[in-house]
Amino acid sequence: MHKIWNYIIVALVLVSCKPNQTAIVTSKKEAQKKKIYTPYTPKNNTGVAATTANSTPTTTPKKVKTITVVREPEGIAETKPKKTPLILDQNDEDIVVTSDDTPYLTEQLINNAMDYLGSPYRGGGTSRNGFDCSGLMFTTFKTFDIILPRSSHEMARIGRVLDRNEYRRGDLIFFRTNGRRTINHVGMITEVSSDEIKFVHSSTQLGVVVSSTKEPYYQRTFAQVNRVIE
């Protein structure tokens, strides 16, 4: 009997020492059913950026202050009007001739024509091997990139017909040598005086020579003088 009571006492001691255990909740549904579910609300840590070992800290780019740069003008445009060249290419002395240089151009034209003195006459010719009258003028002006018509009749239609008191060196002088009203001969004035005009031309008899209006033939056949370069 005494042993039975000992077993009972030990059993009661074991039962009283066993910890109270509650069932483990393993799902949200079960926790809600037992009314023990509390939703997680993260704390608002303002101004604190969490970083981990694998994250790269970001940096806010600095604002760059922009400054407007005012550039000084490289040069001041000239108000002086530009000269309009009569000749586009440069001549043998590398001088671009403009309207202000007309006397210089006139001298060059005369010098160029006079350089052919002694060349023979040749109908349709435009070289030192032979010139006709309009061919000599055509070639002389072409040297300075001024293109004239190819015939004396057409040349007489360009430029300005001058009065006697306007004649000067470099003007074109025209003649009617065929007994008709049609102009058929041309030369370039080289000298002007009160009673005489000298001119260089290509004569059918003598080739390139200097003649004068005092000669009866040219005095009789004289037609007009034109200025093709003002």
PDB file of C-alpha atoms in Angstrom:
ATOM      1  CA  MET A   1       0.000   0.000   0.000  1.00  0.00           C
ATOM      2  CA  HIS A   2       2.852   2.226   0.880  1.00  0.00           C
ATOM      3  CA  LYS A   3       4.361   1.666  -2.609  1.00  0.00           C
ATOM      4  CA  ILE A   4       1.105   2.595  -4.315  1.00  0.00           C
ATOM      5  CA  TRP A   5       1.074   5.956  -2.599  1.00  0.00           C
ATOM      6  CA  ASN A   6       4.635   6.579  -3.679  1.00  0.00           C
ATOM      7  CA  TYR A   7       3.708   5.953  -7.343  1.00  0.00           C
ATOM      8  CA  ILE A   8       0.749   8.311  -7.059  1.00  0.00           C
ATOM      9  CA  ILE A   9       2.890  11.034  -5.525  1.00  0.00           C
ATOM     10  CA  VAL A  10       5.546  10.725  -8.232  1.00  0.00           C
ATOM     11  CA  ALA A  11       2.901  10.858 -10.946  1.00  0.00           C
ATOM     12  CA  LEU A  12       1.396  14.021  -9.473  1.00  0.00           C
ATOM     13  CA  VAL A  13       4.816  15.626  -9.270  1.00  0.00           C
ATOM     14  CA  LEU A  14       5.532  14.830 -12.926  1.00  0.00           C
ATOM     15  CA  VAL A  15       2.234  16.184 -14.026  1.00  0.00           C
ATOM     16  CA  SER A  16       2.667  19.395 -12.090  1.00  0.00           C
ATOM     17  CA  CYS A  17       6.206  19.927 -13.483  1.00  0.00           C
ATOM     18  CA  LYS A  18       5.200  19.493 -17.153  1.00  0.00           C
ATOM     19  CA  PRO A  19       5.141  22.922 -18.843  1.00  0.00           C
ATOM     20  CA  ASN A  20       1.974  24.208 -20.373  1.00  0.00           C
ATOM     21  CA  GLN A  21       2.195  24.052 -24.183  1.00  0.00           C
ATOM     22  CA  THR A  22      -0.062  25.710 -26.659  1.00  0.00           C
ATOM     23  CA  ALA A  23      -0.631  24.617 -30.214  1.00  0.00           C
ATOM     24  CA  ILE A  24       1.690  26.300 -32.772  1.00  0.00           C
ATOM     25  CA  VAL A  25      -0.163  28.413 -35.357  1.00  0.00           C
ATOM     26  CA  THR A  26       1.247  27.709 -38.805  1.00  0.00           C
ATOM     27  CA  SER A  27      -0.990  29.783 -41.121  1.00  0.00           C
ATOM     28  CA  LYS A  28      -2.424  33.282 -41.464  1.00  0.00           C
ATOM     29  CA  LYS A  29      -5.915  31.813 -41.802  1.00  0.00           C
ATOM     30  CA  GLU A  30      -5.591  29.923 -38.554  1.00  0.00           C
ATOM     31  CA  ALA A  31      -4.230  32.990 -36.726  1.00  0.00           C
ATOM     32  CA  GLN A  32      -7.162  35.084 -38.003  1.00  0.00           C
ATOM     33  CA  LYS A  33      -9.559  32.354 -36.844  1.00  0.00           C
ATOM     34  CA  LYS A  34      -8.082  32.482 -33.366  1.00  0.00           C
ATOM     35  CA  LYS A  35      -8.115  36.295 -33.522  1.00  0.00           C
ATOM     36  CA  ILE A  36      -4.412  36.519 -32.829  1.00  0.00           C
ATOM     37  CA  TYR A  37      -3.300  37.842 -36.296  1.00  0.00           C
ATOM     38  CA  THR A  38      -1.759  41.298 -36.304  1.00  0.00           C
ATOM     39  CA  PRO A  39      -0.754  42.778 -39.679  1.00  0.00           C
ATOM     40  CA  TYR A  40       2.822  44.106 -39.975  1.00  0.00           C
ATOM     41  CA  THR A  41       3.165  47.863 -40.253  1.00  0.00           C
ATOM     42  CA  PRO A  42       6.721  49.061 -41.127  1.00  0.00           C
ATOM     43  CA  LYS A  43       8.077  51.964 -39.180  1.00  0.00           C
ATOM     44  CA  ASN A  44       8.642  55.223 -41.078  1.00  0.00           C
ATOM     45  CA  ASN A  45      12.370  55.929 -40.698  1.00  0.00           C
ATOM     46  CA  THR A  46      12.479  59.339 -42.381  1.00  0.00           C
ATOM     47  CA  GLY A  47      15.855  60.481 -43.678  1.00  0.00           C
ATOM     48  CA  VAL A  48      17.541  57.101 -43.075  1.00  0.00           C
ATOM     49  CA  ALA A  49      18.489  55.098 -46.132  1.00  0.00           C
ATOM     50  CA  ALA A  50      19.017  51.409 -45.448  1.00  0.00           C
ATOM     51  CA  THR A  51      21.886  49.800 -47.220  1.00  0.00           C
ATOM     52  CA  THR A  52      22.926  46.210 -47.535  1.00  0.00           C
ATOM     53  CA  ALA A  53      26.131  44.567 -48.464  1.00  0.00           C
ATOM     54  CA  ASN A  54      24.961  44.105 -52.021  1.00  0.00           C
ATOM     55  CA  SER A  55      23.500  47.598 -52.527  1.00  0.00           C
ATOM     56  CA  THR A  56      25.458  50.490 -53.971  1.00  0.00           C
ATOM     57  CA  PRO A  57      25.052  53.819 -52.230  1.00  0.00           C
ATOM     58  CA  THR A  58      23.624  56.467 -54.535  1.00  0.00           C
ATOM     59  CA  THR A  59      24.861  60.011 -54.680  1.00  0.00           C
ATOM     60  CA  THR A  60      22.784  62.997 -55.633  1.00  0.00           C
ATOM     61  CA  PRO A  61      24.453  64.916 -58.490  1.00  0.00           C
ATOM     62  CA  LYS A  62      25.445  68.419 -57.660  1.00  0.00           C
ATOM     63  CA  LYS A  63      23.740  71.212 -59.491  1.00  0.00           C
ATOM     64  CA  VAL A  64      26.042  73.075 -61.851  1.00  0.00           C
ATOM     65  CA  LYS A  65      25.540  76.776 -62.113  1.00  0.00           C
ATOM     66  CA  THR A  66      25.432  77.856 -65.735  1.00  0.00           C
ATOM     67  CA  ILE A  67      26.949  81.139 -66.819  1.00  0.00           C
ATOM     68  CA  THR A  68      26.059  82.844 -70.088  1.00  0.00           C
ATOM     69  CA  VAL A  69      29.258  83.756 -71.920  1.00  0.00           C
ATOM     70  CA  VAL A  70      29.070  86.834 -74.086  1.00  0.00           C
ATOM     71  CA  ARG A  71      31.548  86.616 -76.935  1.00  0.00           C
ATOM     72  CA  GLU A  72      33.121  89.727 -78.284  1.00  0.00           C
ATOM     73  CA  PRO A  73      32.548  90.235 -82.017  1.00  0.00           C
ATOM     74  CA  GLU A  74      35.530  89.135 -84.072  1.00  0.00           C
ATOM     75  CA  GLY A  75      35.368  92.169 -86.270  1.00  0.00           C
ATOM     76  CA  ILE A  76      33.205  95.077 -87.199  1.00  0.00           C
ATOM     77  CA  ALA A  77      31.694  94.941 -90.663  1.00  0.00           C
ATOM     78  CA  GLU A  78      32.860  97.722 -92.858  1.00  0.00           C
ATOM     79  CA  THR A  79      30.223 100.139 -93.950  1.00  0.00           C
ATOM     80  CA  LYS A  80      32.290 101.126 -96.950  1.00  0.00           C
ATOM     81  CA  PRO A  81      30.673  99.735-100.097  1.00  0.00           C
ATOM     82  CA  LYS A  82      32.597  96.997-101.808  1.00  0.00           C
ATOM     83  CA  LYS A  83      33.963  97.532-105.266  1.00  0.00           C
ATOM     84  CA  THR A  84      32.470  95.477-108.052  1.00  0.00           C
ATOM     85  CA  PRO A  85      35.223  93.967-110.145  1.00  0.00           C
ATOM     86  CA  LEU A  86      34.949  94.257-113.897  1.00  0.00           C
ATOM     87  CA  ILE A  87      37.418  91.431-114.304  1.00  0.00           C
ATOM     88  CA  LEU A  88      36.928  88.215-112.409  1.00  0.00           C
ATOM     89  CA  ASP A  89      40.351  86.675-112.918  1.00  0.00           C
ATOM     90  CA  GLN A  90      43.691  88.225-112.135  1.00  0.00           C
ATOM     91  CA  ASN A  91      45.851  89.570-114.920  1.00  0.00           C
ATOM     92  CA  ASP A  92      49.534  88.916-115.495  1.00  0.00           C
ATOM     93  CA  GLU A  93      50.515  91.252-112.663  1.00  0.00           C
ATOM     94  CA  ASP A  94      47.985  89.742-110.227  1.00  0.00           C
ATOM     95  CA  ILE A  95      45.877  92.890-110.001  1.00  0.00           C
ATOM     96  CA  VAL A  96      42.110  92.599-109.815  1.00  0.00           C
ATOM     97  CA  VAL A  97      40.741  95.518-111.794  1.00  0.00           C
ATOM     98  CA  THR A  98      37.720  97.374-110.440  1.00  0.00           C
ATOM     99  CA  SER A  99      35.694 100.302-111.716  1.00  0.00           C
ATOM    100  CA  ASP A 100      38.097 102.649-109.903  1.00  0.00           C
ATOM    101  CA  ASP A 101      40.987 101.178-111.881  1.00  0.00           C
ATOM    102  CA  THR A 102      39.597 101.866-115.361  1.00  0.00           C
ATOM    103  CA  PRO A 103      42.590 104.023-116.430  1.00  0.00           C
ATOM    104  CA  TYR A 104      44.892 101.148-115.491  1.00  0.00           C
ATOM    105  CA  LEU A 105      42.744  98.693-117.446  1.00  0.00           C
ATOM    106  CA  THR A 106      42.729 101.040-120.432  1.00  0.00           C
ATOM    107  CA  GLU A 107      46.522 101.155-120.455  1.00  0.00           C
ATOM    108  CA  GLN A 108      46.722  97.386-120.222  1.00  0.00           C
ATOM    109  CA  LEU A 109      44.281  96.935-123.100  1.00  0.00           C
ATOM    110  CA  ILE A 110      46.260  99.324-125.291  1.00  0.00           C
ATOM    111  CA  ASN A 111      49.584  97.740-124.361  1.00  0.00           C
ATOM    112  CA  ASN A 112      48.183  94.313-125.112  1.00  0.00           C
ATOM    113  CA  ALA A 113      46.885  95.350-128.532  1.00  0.00           C
ATOM    114  CA  MET A 114      50.124  97.178-129.376  1.00  0.00           C
ATOM    115  CA  ASP A 115      52.053  94.037-128.510  1.00  0.00           C
ATOM    116  CA  TYR A 116      50.631  92.477-131.682  1.00  0.00           C
ATOM    117  CA  LEU A 117      52.032  95.182-133.985  1.00  0.00           C
ATOM    118  CA  GLY A 118      53.457  93.574-137.100  1.00  0.00           C
ATOM    119  CA  SER A 119      51.175  90.531-136.982  1.00  0.00           C
ATOM    120  CA  PRO A 120      49.686  89.788-140.420  1.00  0.00           C
ATOM    121  CA  TYR A 121      46.066  90.198-141.423  1.00  0.00           C
ATOM    122  CA  ARG A 122      44.094  86.994-141.584  1.00  0.00           C
ATOM    123  CA  GLY A 123      40.338  86.731-142.080  1.00  0.00           C
ATOM    124  CA  GLY A 124      38.779  85.139-138.978  1.00  0.00           C
ATOM    125  CA  GLY A 125      42.166  85.129-137.232  1.00  0.00           C
ATOM    126  CA  THR A 126      42.453  85.584-133.456  1.00  0.00           C
ATOM    127  CA  SER A 127      46.136  84.838-132.795  1.00  0.00           C
ATOM    128  CA  ARG A 128      49.584  86.279-133.437  1.00  0.00           C
ATOM    129  CA  ASN A 129      49.697  84.193-136.599  1.00  0.00           C
ATOM    130  CA  GLY A 130      47.066  86.517-138.040  1.00  0.00           C
ATOM    131  CA  PHE A 131      44.147  88.758-137.017  1.00  0.00           C
ATOM    132  CA  ASP A 132      41.194  90.340-138.701  1.00  0.00           C
ATOM    133  CA  CYS A 133      40.047  93.673-137.215  1.00  0.00           C
ATOM    134  CA  SER A 134      37.432  92.276-134.829  1.00  0.00           C
ATOM    135  CA  GLY A 135      39.671  89.305-133.992  1.00  0.00           C
ATOM    136  CA  LEU A 136      42.338  91.674-132.675  1.00  0.00           C
ATOM    137  CA  MET A 137      39.833  93.448-130.407  1.00  0.00           C
ATOM    138  CA  PHE A 138      38.231  90.176-129.320  1.00  0.00           C
ATOM    139  CA  THR A 139      41.566  88.640-128.334  1.00  0.00           C
ATOM    140  CA  THR A 140      42.789  91.806-126.597  1.00  0.00           C
ATOM    141  CA  PHE A 141      39.734  92.101-124.359  1.00  0.00           C
ATOM    142  CA  LYS A 142      39.504  88.346-123.754  1.00  0.00           C
ATOM    143  CA  THR A 143      42.965  88.481-122.166  1.00  0.00           C
ATOM    144  CA  PHE A 144      41.255  90.395-119.340  1.00  0.00           C
ATOM    145  CA  ASP A 145      38.168  88.144-119.261  1.00  0.00           C
ATOM    146  CA  ILE A 146      36.019  90.683-121.122  1.00  0.00           C
ATOM    147  CA  ILE A 147      34.173  88.907-123.906  1.00  0.00           C
ATOM    148  CA  LEU A 148      33.147  91.054-126.857  1.00  0.00           C
ATOM    149  CA  PRO A 149      31.005  89.996-129.819  1.00  0.00           C
ATOM    150  CA  ARG A 150      33.043  88.432-132.593  1.00  0.00           C
ATOM    151  CA  SER A 151      32.180  90.857-135.431  1.00  0.00           C
ATOM    152  CA  SER A 152      32.776  94.615-135.714  1.00  0.00           C
ATOM    153  CA  HIS A 153      29.122  95.100-136.662  1.00  0.00           C
ATOM    154  CA  GLU A 154      28.003  93.498-133.367  1.00  0.00           C
ATOM    155  CA  MET A 155      30.683  95.298-131.355  1.00  0.00           C
ATOM    156  CA  ALA A 156      29.262  98.629-132.542  1.00  0.00           C
ATOM    157  CA  ARG A 157      26.007  97.743-130.791  1.00  0.00           C
ATOM    158  CA  ILE A 158      27.458  97.442-127.290  1.00  0.00           C
ATOM    159  CA  GLY A 159      28.662 100.117-124.903  1.00  0.00           C
ATOM    160  CA  ARG A 160      27.816 103.794-125.330  1.00  0.00           C
ATOM    161  CA  VAL A 161      28.205 105.875-128.504  1.00  0.00           C
ATOM    162  CA  LEU A 162      30.254 108.967-127.603  1.00  0.00           C
ATOM    163  CA  ASP A 163      30.273 112.604-128.651  1.00  0.00           C
ATOM    164  CA  ARG A 164      33.482 114.032-130.118  1.00  0.00           C
ATOM    165  CA  ASN A 165      34.537 115.735-126.876  1.00  0.00           C
ATOM    166  CA  GLU A 166      34.271 112.431-124.939  1.00  0.00           C
ATOM    167  CA  TYR A 167      36.761 110.341-126.901  1.00  0.00           C
ATOM    168  CA  ARG A 168      39.655 108.895-124.924  1.00  0.00           C
ATOM    169  CA  ARG A 169      42.292 106.156-125.074  1.00  0.00           C
ATOM    170  CA  GLY A 170      40.890 102.657-125.008  1.00  0.00           C
ATOM    171  CA  ASP A 171      37.582 103.484-126.724  1.00  0.00           C
ATOM    172  CA  LEU A 172      36.612 101.474-129.806  1.00  0.00           C
ATOM    173  CA  ILE A 173      36.545 103.337-133.128  1.00  0.00           C
ATOM    174  CA  PHE A 174      34.401 102.064-136.018  1.00  0.00           C
ATOM    175  CA  PHE A 175      34.417 102.558-139.796  1.00  0.00           C
ATOM    176  CA  ARG A 176      32.320 101.779-142.851  1.00  0.00           C
ATOM    177  CA  THR A 177      34.910 100.760-145.419  1.00  0.00           C
ATOM    178  CA  ASN A 178      32.684  98.781-147.755  1.00  0.00           C
ATOM    179  CA  GLY A 179      30.825 101.764-149.210  1.00  0.00           C
ATOM    180  CA  ARG A 180      27.666 100.813-147.340  1.00  0.00           C
ATOM    181  CA  ARG A 181      25.926 101.976-144.197  1.00  0.00           C
ATOM    182  CA  THR A 182      26.945  98.810-142.341  1.00  0.00           C
ATOM    183  CA  ILE A 183      29.921  99.072-139.948  1.00  0.00           C
ATOM    184  CA  ASN A 184      32.570  96.566-140.944  1.00  0.00           C
ATOM    185  CA  HIS A 185      35.853  97.726-139.352  1.00  0.00           C
ATOM    186  CA  VAL A 186      37.029  98.393-135.788  1.00  0.00           C
ATOM    187  CA  GLY A 187      40.135  99.550-133.944  1.00  0.00           C
ATOM    188  CA  MET A 188      41.166 100.852-130.501  1.00  0.00           C
ATOM    189  CA  ILE A 189      42.029 104.496-129.861  1.00  0.00           C
ATOM    190  CA  THR A 190      45.610 105.004-128.665  1.00  0.00           C
ATOM    191  CA  GLU A 191      45.810 108.798-128.796  1.00  0.00           C
ATOM    192  CA  VAL A 192      43.350 111.700-128.979  1.00  0.00           C
ATOM    193  CA  SER A 193      44.078 115.294-129.919  1.00  0.00           C
ATOM    194  CA  SER A 194      41.908 118.197-131.032  1.00  0.00           C
ATOM    195  CA  ASP A 195      42.186 117.341-134.720  1.00  0.00           C
ATOM    196  CA  GLU A 196      43.354 113.730-134.826  1.00  0.00           C
ATOM    197  CA  ILE A 197      42.598 110.274-133.503  1.00  0.00           C
ATOM    198  CA  LYS A 198      45.195 107.520-133.634  1.00  0.00           C
ATOM    199  CA  PHE A 199      44.138 103.893-133.301  1.00  0.00           C
ATOM    200  CA  VAL A 200      45.593 100.387-133.444  1.00  0.00           C
ATOM    201  CA  HIS A 201      43.839  97.922-135.749  1.00  0.00           C
ATOM    202  CA  SER A 202      44.393  95.067-138.163  1.00  0.00           C
ATOM    203  CA  SER A 203      44.479  96.387-141.735  1.00  0.00           C
ATOM    204  CA  THR A 204      43.816  94.115-144.692  1.00  0.00           C
ATOM    205  CA  GLN A 205      46.909  95.537-146.407  1.00  0.00           C
ATOM    206  CA  LEU A 206      49.397  96.001-143.553  1.00  0.00           C
ATOM    207  CA  GLY A 207      48.251  93.751-140.724  1.00  0.00           C
ATOM    208  CA  VAL A 208      48.329  95.148-137.169  1.00  0.00           C
ATOM    209  CA  VAL A 209      49.369  98.824-137.350  1.00  0.00           C
ATOM    210  CA  VAL A 210      48.621 102.240-135.874  1.00  0.00           C
ATOM    211  CA  SER A 211      46.677 104.543-138.213  1.00  0.00           C
ATOM    212  CA  SER A 212      45.214 108.057-138.006  1.00  0.00           C
ATOM    213  CA  THR A 213      41.929 109.722-138.866  1.00  0.00           C
ATOM    214  CA  LYS A 214      43.999 112.299-140.749  1.00  0.00           C
ATOM    215  CA  GLU A 215      44.512 109.682-143.407  1.00  0.00           C
ATOM    216  CA  PRO A 216      41.920 110.417-146.110  1.00  0.00           C
ATOM    217  CA  TYR A 217      40.692 106.851-146.255  1.00  0.00           C
ATOM    218  CA  TYR A 218      39.821 106.686-142.534  1.00  0.00           C
ATOM    219  CA  GLN A 219      38.650 110.275-142.412  1.00  0.00           C
ATOM    220  CA  ARG A 220      36.151 109.437-145.122  1.00  0.00           C
ATOM    221  CA  THR A 221      34.965 106.103-143.698  1.00  0.00           C
ATOM    222  CA  PHE A 222      34.800 107.065-139.993  1.00  0.00           C
ATOM    223  CA  ALA A 223      31.483 106.020-138.363  1.00  0.00           C
ATOM    224  CA  GLN A 224      31.468 106.319-134.551  1.00  0.00           C
ATOM    225  CA  VAL A 225      33.307 105.752-131.246  1.00  0.00           C
ATOM    226  CA  ASN A 226      31.954 103.487-128.484  1.00  0.00           C
ATOM    227  CA  ARG A 227      32.996 103.092-124.865  1.00  0.00           C
ATOM    228  CA  VAL A 228      32.563  99.538-123.610  1.00  0.00           C
ATOM    229  CA  ILE A 229      34.252 100.134-120.220  1.00  0.00           C
ATOM    230  CA  GLU A 230      33.063 103.124-118.203  1.00  0.00           C
TER     231      GLU A 230
END
